[in-house]
Tab-separated table of C-alpha atoms and ligand atoms in Angstrom:
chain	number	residue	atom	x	y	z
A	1	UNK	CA	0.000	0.000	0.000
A	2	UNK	CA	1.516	3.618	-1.219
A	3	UNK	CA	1.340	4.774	2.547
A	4	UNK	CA	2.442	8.453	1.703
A	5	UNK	CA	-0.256	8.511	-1.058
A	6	UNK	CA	-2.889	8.341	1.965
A	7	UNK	CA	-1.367	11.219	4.098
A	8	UNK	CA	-0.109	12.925	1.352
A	9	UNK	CA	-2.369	13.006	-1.473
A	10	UNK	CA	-1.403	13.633	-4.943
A	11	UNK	CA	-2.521	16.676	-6.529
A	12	UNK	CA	-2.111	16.787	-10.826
A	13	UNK	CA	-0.348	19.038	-11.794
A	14	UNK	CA	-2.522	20.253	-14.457
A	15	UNK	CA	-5.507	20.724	-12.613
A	16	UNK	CA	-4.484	21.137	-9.244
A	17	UNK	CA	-7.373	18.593	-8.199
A	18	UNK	CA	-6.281	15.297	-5.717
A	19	UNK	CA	-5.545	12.187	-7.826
A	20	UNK	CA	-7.192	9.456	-6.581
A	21	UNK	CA	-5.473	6.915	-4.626
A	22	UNK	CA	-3.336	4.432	-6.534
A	23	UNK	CA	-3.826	6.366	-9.612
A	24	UNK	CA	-0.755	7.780	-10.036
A	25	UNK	CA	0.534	11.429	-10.572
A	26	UNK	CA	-1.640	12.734	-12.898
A	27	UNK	CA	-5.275	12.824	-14.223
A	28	UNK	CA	-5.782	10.344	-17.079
A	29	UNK	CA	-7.731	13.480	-19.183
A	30	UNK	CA	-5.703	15.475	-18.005
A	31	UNK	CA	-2.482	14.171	-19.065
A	32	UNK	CA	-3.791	14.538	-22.550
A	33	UNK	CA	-4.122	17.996	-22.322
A	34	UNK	CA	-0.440	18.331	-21.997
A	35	UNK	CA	1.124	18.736	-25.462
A	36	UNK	CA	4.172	16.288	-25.423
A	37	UNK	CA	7.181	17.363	-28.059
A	38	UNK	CA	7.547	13.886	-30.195
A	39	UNK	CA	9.897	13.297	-33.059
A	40	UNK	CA	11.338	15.101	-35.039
A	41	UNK	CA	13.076	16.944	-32.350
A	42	UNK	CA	15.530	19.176	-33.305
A	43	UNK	CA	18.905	17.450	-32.653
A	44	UNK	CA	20.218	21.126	-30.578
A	45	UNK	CA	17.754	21.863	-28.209
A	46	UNK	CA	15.133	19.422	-28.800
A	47	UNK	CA	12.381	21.410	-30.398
A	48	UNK	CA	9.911	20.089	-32.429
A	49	UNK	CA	10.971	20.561	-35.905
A	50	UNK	CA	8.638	20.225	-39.026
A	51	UNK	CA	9.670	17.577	-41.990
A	52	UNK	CA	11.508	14.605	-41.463
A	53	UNK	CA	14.547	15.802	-43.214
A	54	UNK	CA	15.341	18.633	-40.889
A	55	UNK	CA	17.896	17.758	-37.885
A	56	UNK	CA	18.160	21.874	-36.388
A	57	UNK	CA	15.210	24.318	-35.240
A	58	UNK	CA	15.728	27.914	-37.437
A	59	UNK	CA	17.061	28.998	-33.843
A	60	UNK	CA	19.726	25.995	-33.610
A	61	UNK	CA	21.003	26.886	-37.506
A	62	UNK	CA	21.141	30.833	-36.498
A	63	UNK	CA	22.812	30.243	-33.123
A	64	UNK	CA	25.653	28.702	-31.914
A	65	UNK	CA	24.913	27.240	-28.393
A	66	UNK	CA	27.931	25.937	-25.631
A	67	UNK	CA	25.760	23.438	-24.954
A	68	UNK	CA	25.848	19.856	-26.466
A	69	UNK	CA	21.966	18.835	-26.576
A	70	UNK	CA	18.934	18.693	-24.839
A	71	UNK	CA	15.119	17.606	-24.404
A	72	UNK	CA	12.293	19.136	-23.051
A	73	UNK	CA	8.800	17.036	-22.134
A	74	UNK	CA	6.332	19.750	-23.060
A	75	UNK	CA	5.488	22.615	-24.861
A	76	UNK	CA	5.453	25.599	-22.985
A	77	UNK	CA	1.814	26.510	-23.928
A	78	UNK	CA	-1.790	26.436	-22.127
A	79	UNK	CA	-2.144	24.072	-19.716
A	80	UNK	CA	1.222	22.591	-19.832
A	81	UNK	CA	2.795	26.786	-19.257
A	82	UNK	CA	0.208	27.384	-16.492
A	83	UNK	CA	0.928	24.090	-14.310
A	84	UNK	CA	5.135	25.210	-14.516
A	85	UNK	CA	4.236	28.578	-13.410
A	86	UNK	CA	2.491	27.680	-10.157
A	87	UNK	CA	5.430	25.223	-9.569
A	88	UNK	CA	7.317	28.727	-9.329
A	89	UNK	CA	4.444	30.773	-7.820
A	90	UNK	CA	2.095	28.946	-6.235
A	91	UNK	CA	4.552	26.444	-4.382
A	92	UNK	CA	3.414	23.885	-6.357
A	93	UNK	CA	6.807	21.626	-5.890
A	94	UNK	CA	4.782	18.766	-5.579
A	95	UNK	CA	4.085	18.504	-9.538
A	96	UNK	CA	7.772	18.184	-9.652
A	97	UNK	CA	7.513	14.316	-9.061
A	98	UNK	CA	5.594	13.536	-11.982
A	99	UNK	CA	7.378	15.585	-14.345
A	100	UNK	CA	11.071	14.266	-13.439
A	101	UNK	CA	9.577	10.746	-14.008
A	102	UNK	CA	7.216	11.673	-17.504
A	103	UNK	CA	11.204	13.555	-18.708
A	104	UNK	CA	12.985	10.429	-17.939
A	105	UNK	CA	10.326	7.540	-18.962
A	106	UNK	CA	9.930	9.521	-22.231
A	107	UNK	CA	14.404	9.897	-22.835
A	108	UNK	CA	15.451	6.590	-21.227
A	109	UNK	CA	17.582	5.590	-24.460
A	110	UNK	CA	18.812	9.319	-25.123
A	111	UNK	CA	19.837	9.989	-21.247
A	112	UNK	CA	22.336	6.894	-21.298
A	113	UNK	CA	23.609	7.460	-24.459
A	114	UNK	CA	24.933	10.823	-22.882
A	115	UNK	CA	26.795	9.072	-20.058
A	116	UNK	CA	26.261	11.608	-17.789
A	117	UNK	CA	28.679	12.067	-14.671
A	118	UNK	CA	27.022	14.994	-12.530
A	119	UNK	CA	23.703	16.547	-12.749
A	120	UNK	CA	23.611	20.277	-11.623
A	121	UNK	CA	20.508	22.648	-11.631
A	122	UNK	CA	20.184	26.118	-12.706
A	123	UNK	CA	21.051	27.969	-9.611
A	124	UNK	CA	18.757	30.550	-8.434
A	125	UNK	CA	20.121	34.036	-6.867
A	126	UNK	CA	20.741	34.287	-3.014
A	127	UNK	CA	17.837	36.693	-2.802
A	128	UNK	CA	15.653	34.599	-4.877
A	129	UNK	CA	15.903	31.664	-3.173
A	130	UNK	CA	15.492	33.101	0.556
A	131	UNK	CA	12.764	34.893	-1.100
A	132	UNK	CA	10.662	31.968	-2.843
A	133	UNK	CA	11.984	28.991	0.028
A	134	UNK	CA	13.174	26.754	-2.425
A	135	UNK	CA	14.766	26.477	-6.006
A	136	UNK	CA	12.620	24.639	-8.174
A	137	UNK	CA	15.237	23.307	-10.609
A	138	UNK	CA	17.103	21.649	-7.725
A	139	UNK	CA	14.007	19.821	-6.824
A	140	UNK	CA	13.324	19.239	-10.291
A	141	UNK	CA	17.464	17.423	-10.132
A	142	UNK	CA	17.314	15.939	-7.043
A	143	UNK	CA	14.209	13.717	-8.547
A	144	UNK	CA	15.937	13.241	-11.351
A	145	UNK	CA	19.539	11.972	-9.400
A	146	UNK	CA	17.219	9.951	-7.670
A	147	UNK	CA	15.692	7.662	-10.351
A	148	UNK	CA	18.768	7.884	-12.755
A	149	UNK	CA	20.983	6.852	-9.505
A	150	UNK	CA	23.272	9.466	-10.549
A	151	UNK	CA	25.001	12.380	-8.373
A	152	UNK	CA	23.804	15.675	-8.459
A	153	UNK	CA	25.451	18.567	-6.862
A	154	UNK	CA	23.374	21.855	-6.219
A	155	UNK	CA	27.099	23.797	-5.220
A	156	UNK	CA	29.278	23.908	-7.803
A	157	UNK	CA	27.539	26.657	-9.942
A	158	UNK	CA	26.453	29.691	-8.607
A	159	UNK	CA	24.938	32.831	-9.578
A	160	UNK	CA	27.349	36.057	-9.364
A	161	UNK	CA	25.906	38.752	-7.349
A	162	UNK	CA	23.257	40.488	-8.820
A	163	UNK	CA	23.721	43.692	-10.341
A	164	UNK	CA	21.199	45.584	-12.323
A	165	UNK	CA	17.415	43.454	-12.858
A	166	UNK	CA	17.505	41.451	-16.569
A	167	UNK	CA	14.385	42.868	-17.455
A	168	UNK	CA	15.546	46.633	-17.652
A	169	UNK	CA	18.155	45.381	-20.418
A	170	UNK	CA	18.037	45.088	-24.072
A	171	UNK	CA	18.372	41.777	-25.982
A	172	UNK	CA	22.400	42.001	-26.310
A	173	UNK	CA	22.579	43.347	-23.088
A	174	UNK	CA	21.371	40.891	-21.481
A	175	UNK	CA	22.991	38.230	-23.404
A	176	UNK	CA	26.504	39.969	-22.336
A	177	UNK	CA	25.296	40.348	-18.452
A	178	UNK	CA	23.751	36.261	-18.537
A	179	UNK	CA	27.140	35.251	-19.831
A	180	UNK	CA	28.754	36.672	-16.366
A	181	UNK	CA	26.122	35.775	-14.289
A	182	UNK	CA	27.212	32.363	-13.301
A	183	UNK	CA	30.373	30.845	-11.344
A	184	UNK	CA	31.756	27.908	-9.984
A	185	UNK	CA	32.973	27.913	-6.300
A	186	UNK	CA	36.032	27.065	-6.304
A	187	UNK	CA	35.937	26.062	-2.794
A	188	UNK	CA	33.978	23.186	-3.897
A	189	UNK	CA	35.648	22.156	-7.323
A	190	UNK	CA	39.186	22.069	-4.833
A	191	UNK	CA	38.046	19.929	-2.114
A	192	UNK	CA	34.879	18.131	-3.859
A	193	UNK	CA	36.555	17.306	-6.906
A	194	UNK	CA	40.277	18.044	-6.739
A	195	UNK	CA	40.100	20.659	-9.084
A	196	UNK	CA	38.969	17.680	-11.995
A	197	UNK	CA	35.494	18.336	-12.490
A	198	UNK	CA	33.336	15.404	-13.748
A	199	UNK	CA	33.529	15.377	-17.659
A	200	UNK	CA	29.995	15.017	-18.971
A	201	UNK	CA	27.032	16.888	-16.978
A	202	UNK	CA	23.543	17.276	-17.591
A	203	UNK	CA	21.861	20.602	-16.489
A	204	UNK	CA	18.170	20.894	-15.225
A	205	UNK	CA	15.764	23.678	-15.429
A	206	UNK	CA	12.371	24.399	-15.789
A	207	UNK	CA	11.915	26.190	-18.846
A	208	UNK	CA	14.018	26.398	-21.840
A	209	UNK	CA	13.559	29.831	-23.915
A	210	UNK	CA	16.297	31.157	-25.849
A	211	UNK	CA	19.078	28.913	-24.269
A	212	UNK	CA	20.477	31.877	-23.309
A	213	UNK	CA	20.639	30.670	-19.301
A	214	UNK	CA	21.850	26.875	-20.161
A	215	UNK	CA	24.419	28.345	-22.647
A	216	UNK	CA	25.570	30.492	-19.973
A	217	UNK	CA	26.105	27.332	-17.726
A	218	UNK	CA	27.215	25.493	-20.533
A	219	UNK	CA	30.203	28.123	-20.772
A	220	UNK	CA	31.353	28.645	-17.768
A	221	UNK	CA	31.496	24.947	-17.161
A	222	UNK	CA	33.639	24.055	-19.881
A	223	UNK	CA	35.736	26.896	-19.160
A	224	UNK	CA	36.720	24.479	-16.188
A	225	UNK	CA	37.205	21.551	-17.838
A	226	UNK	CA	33.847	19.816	-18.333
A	227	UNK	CA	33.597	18.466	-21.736
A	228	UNK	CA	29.799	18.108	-22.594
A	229	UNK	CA	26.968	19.982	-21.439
A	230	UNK	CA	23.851	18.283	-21.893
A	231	UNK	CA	20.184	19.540	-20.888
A	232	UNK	CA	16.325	18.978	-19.110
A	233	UNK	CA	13.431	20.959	-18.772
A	234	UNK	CA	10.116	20.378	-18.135
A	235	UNK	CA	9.185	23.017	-21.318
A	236	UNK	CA	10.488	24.420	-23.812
A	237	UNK	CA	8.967	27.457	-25.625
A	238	UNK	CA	8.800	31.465	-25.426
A	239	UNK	CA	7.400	32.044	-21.952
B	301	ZN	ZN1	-6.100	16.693	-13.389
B	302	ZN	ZN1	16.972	23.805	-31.788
């Protein structure tokens, strides 16, 4: 008997409603109204691209991205944009279950062929994080570590101190200022990792938009020796 399904009851993430017992994580209906990307994914940022013959998105063939390759579960539209958003919010951290299992159930064959050492989330700014109580990527990780039985360390990337808000800067501008705006702590790479970091890493986030953020990650982490940079989000779309 699922013992923590009777004191704490699931709640689907799409409509917010308890699932009933022993049903699982999700709504049946309401799993359909989630629109999963399928094949043909672009082969960059996983995308759904249109005819068979085409392996990059029109953003992938314009752009030239630090990291390797990535997938996303759903588009970030209607239901699907609405249910991430009160992850963020609402406190809604609980969705987070289902959608770490629905990522990995649906990229089993693509996640091992990366071979991936050391799963890191997105890290969220000091204030941001005492502010909101939790970071929803490393939850979103930590589920992930969990089934995949593979290390994840929330420490070794860091935001730099904030300076001026994103949102007052231009497109290039805040390109330039993303590009700076992570770090690795060096106090951890020396004593976790002996100054070697881990070679291949796979980095989680919630929503992919530009790339712009995972790039940045991407960068900075192959500046210090990692060699590829793959990605996870639960959507992927303009938000
Ligand atoms: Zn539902
Ligand atoms: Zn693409």
């Amino acid at each position: 008997m699922d013992l923590l399904g009777v004191i704490f009851p699931v709640k689907c993430p799409v409509c917010d409603e308890i699932v009933g017992f022993n049903k699982g994580l999700i709504c049946r209906e309401c799993k359909n109204k989630l629109e999963y990307i399928k094949e043909p994914r672009c082969k960059k940022c996983g995308k759904k691209v249109y005819g068979d013959m085409e392996e990059y998105c029109m953003d992938c063939i314009k752009t030239v991205h630090y990291f390797d390759m990535g997938v996303s579960l759903i588009n970030h539209k209607g239901v699907g944009s609405q249910s991430v958003y009160r992850i963020k919010y609402f406190n809604k951290r609980e969705y987070i279950r289902f959608y770490a299992r629905e990522l990995v159930r649906n990229n089993i064959k693509l996640i091992w062929s990366w071979k991936i050492d050391l799963i890191i989330p997105v890290p969220l700014s000091f204030e941001k994080k005492i502010k909101r109580g939790f970071n929803q990527a490393g939850l979103l990780a930590d589920e992930i570590s969990k089934i995949l039985n593979i290390q994840m360390d929330e420490y070794l990337l860091e935001r730099s101190r904030n300076t001026r808000p994103l949102k007052e800067m231009g497109r290039k501008e805040r390109k330039k200022a993303l590009e700076k705006a992570f770090k690795i702590n060096k106090f951890i790479k020396k004593f976790r990792y002996k100054n070697k970091l881990p070679k291949r890493v796979l980095i989680v986030d919630d929503i992919y938009t530009t790339g712009n953020t995972i790039d940045a990650c991407a960068k900075v982490l192959k500046e210090h020796g990692v060699k590829k940079v793959f990605f996870m989000t639960i959507s992927n779309g303009k938000a």
